[in-house]
CSV table of C-alpha atoms in Angstrom, one decimal:
chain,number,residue,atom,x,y,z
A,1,UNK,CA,86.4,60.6,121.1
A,2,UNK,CA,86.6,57.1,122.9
A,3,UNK,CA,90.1,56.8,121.8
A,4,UNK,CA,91.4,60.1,123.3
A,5,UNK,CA,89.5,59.9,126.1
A,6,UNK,CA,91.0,56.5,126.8
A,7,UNK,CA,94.7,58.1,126.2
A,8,UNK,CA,94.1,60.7,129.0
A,9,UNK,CA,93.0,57.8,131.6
A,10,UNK,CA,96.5,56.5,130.9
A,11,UNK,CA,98.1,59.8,130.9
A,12,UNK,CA,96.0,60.3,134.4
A,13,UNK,CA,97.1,57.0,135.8
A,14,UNK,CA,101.0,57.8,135.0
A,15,UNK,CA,100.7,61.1,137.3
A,16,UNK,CA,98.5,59.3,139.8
A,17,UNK,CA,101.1,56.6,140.3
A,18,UNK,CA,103.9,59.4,140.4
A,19,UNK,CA,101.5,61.3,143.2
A,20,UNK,CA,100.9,58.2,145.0
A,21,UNK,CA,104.7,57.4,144.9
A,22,UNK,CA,105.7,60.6,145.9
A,23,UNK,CA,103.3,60.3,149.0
A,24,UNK,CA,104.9,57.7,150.3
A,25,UNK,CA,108.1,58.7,150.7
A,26,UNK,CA,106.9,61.8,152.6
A,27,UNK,CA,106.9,60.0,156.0
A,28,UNK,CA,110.5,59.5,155.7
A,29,UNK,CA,112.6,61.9,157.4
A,30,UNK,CA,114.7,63.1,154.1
A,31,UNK,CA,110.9,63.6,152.4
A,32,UNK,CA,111.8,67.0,150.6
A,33,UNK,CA,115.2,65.0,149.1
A,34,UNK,CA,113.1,61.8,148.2
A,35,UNK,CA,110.7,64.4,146.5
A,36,UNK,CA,113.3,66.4,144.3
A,37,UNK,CA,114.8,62.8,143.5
A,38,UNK,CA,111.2,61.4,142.4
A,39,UNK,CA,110.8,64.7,140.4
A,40,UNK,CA,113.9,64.2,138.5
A,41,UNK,CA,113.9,60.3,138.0
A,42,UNK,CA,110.5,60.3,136.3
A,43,UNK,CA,111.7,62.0,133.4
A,44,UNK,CA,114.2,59.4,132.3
A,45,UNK,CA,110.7,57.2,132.6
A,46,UNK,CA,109.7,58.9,129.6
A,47,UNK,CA,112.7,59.3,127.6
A,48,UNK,CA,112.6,55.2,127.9
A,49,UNK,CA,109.5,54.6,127.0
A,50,UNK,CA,109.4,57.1,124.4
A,51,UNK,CA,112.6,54.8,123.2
A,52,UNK,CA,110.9,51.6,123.5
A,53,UNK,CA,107.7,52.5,121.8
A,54,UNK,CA,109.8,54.3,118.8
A,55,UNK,CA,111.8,50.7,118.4
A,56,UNK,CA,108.3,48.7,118.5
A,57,UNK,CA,106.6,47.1,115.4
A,58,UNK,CA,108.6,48.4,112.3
A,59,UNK,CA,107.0,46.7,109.6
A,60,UNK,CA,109.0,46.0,106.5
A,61,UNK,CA,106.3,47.9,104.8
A,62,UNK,CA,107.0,51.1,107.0
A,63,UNK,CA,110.9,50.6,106.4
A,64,UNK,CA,110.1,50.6,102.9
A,65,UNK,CA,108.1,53.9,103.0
A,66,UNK,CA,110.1,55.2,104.7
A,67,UNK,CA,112.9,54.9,102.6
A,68,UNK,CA,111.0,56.0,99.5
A,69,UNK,CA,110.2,59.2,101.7
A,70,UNK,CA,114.0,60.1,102.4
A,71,UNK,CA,114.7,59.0,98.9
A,72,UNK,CA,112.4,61.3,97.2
A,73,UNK,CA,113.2,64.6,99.7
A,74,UNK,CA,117.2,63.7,99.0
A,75,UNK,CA,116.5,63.8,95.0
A,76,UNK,CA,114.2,67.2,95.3
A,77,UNK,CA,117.0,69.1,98.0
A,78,UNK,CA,119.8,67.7,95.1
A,79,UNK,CA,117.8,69.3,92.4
A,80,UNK,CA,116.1,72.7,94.1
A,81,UNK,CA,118.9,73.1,96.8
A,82,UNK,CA,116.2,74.4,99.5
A,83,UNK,CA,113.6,71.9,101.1
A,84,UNK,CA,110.4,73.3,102.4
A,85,UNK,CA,109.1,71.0,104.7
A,86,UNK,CA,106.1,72.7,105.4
A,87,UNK,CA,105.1,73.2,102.2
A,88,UNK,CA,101.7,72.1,100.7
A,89,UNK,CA,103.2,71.6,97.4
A,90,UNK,CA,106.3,69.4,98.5
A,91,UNK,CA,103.4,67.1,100.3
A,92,UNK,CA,101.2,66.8,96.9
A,93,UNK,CA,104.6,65.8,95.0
A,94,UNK,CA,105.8,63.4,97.4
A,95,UNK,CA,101.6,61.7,97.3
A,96,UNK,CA,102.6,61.6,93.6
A,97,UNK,CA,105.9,60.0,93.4
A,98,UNK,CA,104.5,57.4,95.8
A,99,UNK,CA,101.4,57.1,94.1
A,100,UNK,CA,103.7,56.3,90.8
A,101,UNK,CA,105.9,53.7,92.5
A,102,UNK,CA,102.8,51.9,93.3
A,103,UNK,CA,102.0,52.8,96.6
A,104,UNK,CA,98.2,53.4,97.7
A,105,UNK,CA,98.9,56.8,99.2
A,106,UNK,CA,96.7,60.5,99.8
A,107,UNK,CA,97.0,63.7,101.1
A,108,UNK,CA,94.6,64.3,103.9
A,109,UNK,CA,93.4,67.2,105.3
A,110,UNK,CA,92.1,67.2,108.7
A,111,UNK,CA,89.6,69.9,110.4
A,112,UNK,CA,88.5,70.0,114.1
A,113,UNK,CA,85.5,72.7,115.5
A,114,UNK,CA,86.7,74.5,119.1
A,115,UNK,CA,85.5,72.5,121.8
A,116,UNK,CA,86.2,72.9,125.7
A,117,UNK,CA,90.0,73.6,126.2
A,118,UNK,CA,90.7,73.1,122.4
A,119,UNK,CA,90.9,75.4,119.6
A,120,UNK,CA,89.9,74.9,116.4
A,121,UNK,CA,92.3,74.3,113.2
A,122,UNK,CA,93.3,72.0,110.8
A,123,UNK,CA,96.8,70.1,109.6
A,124,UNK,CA,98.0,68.3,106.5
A,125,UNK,CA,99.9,64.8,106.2
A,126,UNK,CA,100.2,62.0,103.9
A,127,UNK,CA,98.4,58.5,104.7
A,128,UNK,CA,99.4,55.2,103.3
A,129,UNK,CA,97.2,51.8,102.8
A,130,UNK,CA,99.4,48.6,102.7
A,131,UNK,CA,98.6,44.8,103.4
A,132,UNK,CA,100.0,43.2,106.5
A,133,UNK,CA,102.3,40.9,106.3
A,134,UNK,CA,100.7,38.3,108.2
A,135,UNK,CA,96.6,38.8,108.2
A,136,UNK,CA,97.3,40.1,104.6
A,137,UNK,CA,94.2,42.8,106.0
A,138,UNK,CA,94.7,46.8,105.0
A,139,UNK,CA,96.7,48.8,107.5
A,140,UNK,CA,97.0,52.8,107.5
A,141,UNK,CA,100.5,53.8,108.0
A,142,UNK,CA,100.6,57.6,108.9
A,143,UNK,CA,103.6,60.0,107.3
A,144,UNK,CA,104.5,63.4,108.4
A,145,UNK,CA,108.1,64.7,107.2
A,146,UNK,CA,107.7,67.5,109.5
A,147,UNK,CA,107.0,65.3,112.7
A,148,UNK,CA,109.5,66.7,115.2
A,149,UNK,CA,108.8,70.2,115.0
A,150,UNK,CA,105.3,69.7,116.1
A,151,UNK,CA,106.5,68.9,119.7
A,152,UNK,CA,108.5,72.0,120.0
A,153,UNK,CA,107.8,74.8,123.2
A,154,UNK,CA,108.8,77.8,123.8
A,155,UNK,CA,112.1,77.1,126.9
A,156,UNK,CA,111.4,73.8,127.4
A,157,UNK,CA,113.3,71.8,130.3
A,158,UNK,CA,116.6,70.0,129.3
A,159,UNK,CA,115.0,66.8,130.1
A,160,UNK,CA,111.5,67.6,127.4
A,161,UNK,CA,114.7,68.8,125.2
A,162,UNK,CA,116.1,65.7,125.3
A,163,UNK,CA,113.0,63.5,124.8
A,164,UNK,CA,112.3,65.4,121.9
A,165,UNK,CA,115.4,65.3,120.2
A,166,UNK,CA,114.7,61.2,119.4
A,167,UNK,CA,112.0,61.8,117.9
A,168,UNK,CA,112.3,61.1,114.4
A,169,UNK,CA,111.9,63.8,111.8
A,170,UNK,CA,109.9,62.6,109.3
A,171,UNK,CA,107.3,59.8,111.2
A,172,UNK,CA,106.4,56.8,109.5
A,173,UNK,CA,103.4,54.7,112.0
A,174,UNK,CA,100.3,53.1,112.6
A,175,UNK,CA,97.4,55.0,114.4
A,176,UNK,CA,98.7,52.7,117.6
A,177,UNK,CA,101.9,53.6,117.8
A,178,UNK,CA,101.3,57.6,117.1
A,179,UNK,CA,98.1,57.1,119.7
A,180,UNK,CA,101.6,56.1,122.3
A,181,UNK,CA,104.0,58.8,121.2
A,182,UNK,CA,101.2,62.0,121.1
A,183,UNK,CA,100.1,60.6,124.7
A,184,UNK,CA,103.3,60.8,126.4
A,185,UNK,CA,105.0,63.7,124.6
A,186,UNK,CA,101.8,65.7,126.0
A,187,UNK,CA,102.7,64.6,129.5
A,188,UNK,CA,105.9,65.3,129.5
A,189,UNK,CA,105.4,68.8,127.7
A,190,UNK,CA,103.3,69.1,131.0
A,191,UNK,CA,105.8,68.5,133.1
A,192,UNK,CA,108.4,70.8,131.6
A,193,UNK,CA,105.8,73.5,131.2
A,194,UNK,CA,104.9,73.4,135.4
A,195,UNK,CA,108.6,73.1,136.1
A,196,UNK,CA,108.9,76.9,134.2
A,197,UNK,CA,105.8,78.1,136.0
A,198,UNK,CA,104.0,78.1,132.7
A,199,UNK,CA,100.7,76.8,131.5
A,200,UNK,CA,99.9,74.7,128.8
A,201,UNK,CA,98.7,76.5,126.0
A,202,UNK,CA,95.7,75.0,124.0
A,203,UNK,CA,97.8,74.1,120.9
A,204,UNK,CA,99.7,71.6,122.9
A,205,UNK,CA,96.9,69.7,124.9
A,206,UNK,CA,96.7,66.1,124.2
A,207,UNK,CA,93.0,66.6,122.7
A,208,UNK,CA,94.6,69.2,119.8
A,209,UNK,CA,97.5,67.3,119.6
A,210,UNK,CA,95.6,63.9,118.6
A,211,UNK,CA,93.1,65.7,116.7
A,212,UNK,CA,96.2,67.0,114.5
A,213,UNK,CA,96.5,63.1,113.0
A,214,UNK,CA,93.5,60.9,114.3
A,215,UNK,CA,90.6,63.2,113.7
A,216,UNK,CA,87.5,62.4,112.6
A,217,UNK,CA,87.2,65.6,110.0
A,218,UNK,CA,89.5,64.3,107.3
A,219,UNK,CA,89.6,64.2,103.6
A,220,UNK,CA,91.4,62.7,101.6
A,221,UNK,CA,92.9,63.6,98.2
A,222,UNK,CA,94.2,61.2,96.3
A,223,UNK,CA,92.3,61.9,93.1
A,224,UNK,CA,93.7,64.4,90.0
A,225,UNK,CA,96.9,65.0,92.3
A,226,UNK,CA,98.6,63.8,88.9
A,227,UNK,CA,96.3,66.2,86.8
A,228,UNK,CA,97.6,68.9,89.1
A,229,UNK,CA,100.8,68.8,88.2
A,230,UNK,CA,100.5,67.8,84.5
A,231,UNK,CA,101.8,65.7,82.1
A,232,UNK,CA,104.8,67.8,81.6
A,233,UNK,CA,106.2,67.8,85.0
A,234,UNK,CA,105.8,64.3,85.7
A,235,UNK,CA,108.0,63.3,82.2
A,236,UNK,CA,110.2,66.4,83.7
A,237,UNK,CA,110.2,65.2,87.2
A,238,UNK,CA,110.8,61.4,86.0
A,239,UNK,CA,114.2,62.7,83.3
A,240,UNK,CA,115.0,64.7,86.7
A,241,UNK,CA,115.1,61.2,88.6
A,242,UNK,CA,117.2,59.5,85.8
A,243,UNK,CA,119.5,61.8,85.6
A,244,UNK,CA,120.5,62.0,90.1
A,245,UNK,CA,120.5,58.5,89.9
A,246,UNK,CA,122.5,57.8,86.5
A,247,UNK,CA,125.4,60.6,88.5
A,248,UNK,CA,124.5,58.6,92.0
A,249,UNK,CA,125.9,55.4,90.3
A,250,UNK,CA,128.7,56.6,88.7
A,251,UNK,CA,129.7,58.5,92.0
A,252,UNK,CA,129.4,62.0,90.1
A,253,UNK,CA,128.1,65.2,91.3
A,254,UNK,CA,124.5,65.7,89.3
């Protein structure tokens, strides 16, 4: 709880630097004009930061996983036609293929309890340990390849559009950097909700939205994933593989 509590001090000191700006250009005789200006230039604030913090610290492992990801969602849409992102299944198989390239990767599960202002639930994604390229100590790289949707409200401000249409669709992070992007998609969903007169409801609150990835209720599954599956659909799945990437190479269609 440190963590999040710590993210809405920052989110509080953003709006009480916008307050205090806006204060001070009240004395001025055109304070209504300064006002609307301040209310529309602080927007852009977070569609450049939102920038800057989505260009920060991409690893070569997270490029790499990343690429896997997008490599392994291309071969299944090529083979079933339809991709369901938000499928349980499509998360297990992608924990397996990366779990059979090598990579140290699970499916977790995380729960929360209802606590003041936030409603309980729960959420699925796909964590992966690597080594760092300098310390050479384990990192945890988060992966969600339904990322973008989570921001999403109901008529949301052309400016909130906007912000969230650079946000990637499948996310590939540390704890750090999704800490940055949860924090300041939360304010800005603020924002666009109070500029339509509406409140925020308790499924986009910074405290449900951080609990979605970062909570402390979660399991992982990384054991008998393979077992799941079987024998037979991973030879299937791996002929499957051959066979897109034998036609990729010779520029055929598979």
């Amino acid at each position: 709880m440190s963590s999040l509590e710590e993210e809405e001090r920052l989110v509080q000191m953003v709006h009480d630097f916008i307050e205090s700006s806006e204060s001070s250009s009240s004395s001025s005789p055109s304070s209504s004009k300064c006002l609307l200006s301040l209310q529309h230039h602080h927007q852009p604030s977070y569609f450049l930061s939102l920038q800057e913090i989505l260009r920060s610290g991409n690893t070569e492992a997270e490029k790499e996983v990343l690429e896997r990801v997008k490599k392994y969602l291309a071969m299944r849409s090529r083979r079933d036609g339809v991709l369901l992102k938000s499928s349980n299944g499509l998360k297990k198989w992608l924990v397996r293929k990366l779990k059979m390239d090598s990579f140290n990767a699970s499916l977790c599960h995380t729960s929360w309890a209802t606590s003041s202002g936030c409603p309980a639930g729960d959420y699925e994604y796909i964590d992966i340990m690597v080594e760092d390229e300098q310390t050479e100590e384990p990192i945890r790289l988060i992966v969600d390849i339904d990322f973008k949707s989570q921001f999403e409200l109901a008529r949301p401000t052309q400016a909130y559009k906007e912000l969230t249409n650079i946000l990637p669709s499948i996310f590939v992070g540390q704890e750090e950097k999704l800490n940055k992007i949860i924090s300041l998609l939360c304010s800005a969903a603020k924002q666009s909700l109070k500029e339509r007169g509406l409140h925020i409801p308790p499924w986009r609150t910074s405290t449900y939205m951080h609990s979605k990835w970062l909570s402390a209720g979660c399991q992982k599954c990384s054991e008998n994933i393979e077992s799941a599956f079987g024998r037979k659909n991973i030879e299937e799945e791996n002929r499957s593989a051959s066979v897109l990437q034998c036609c990729h190479f010779n520029g055929e269609e598979p």
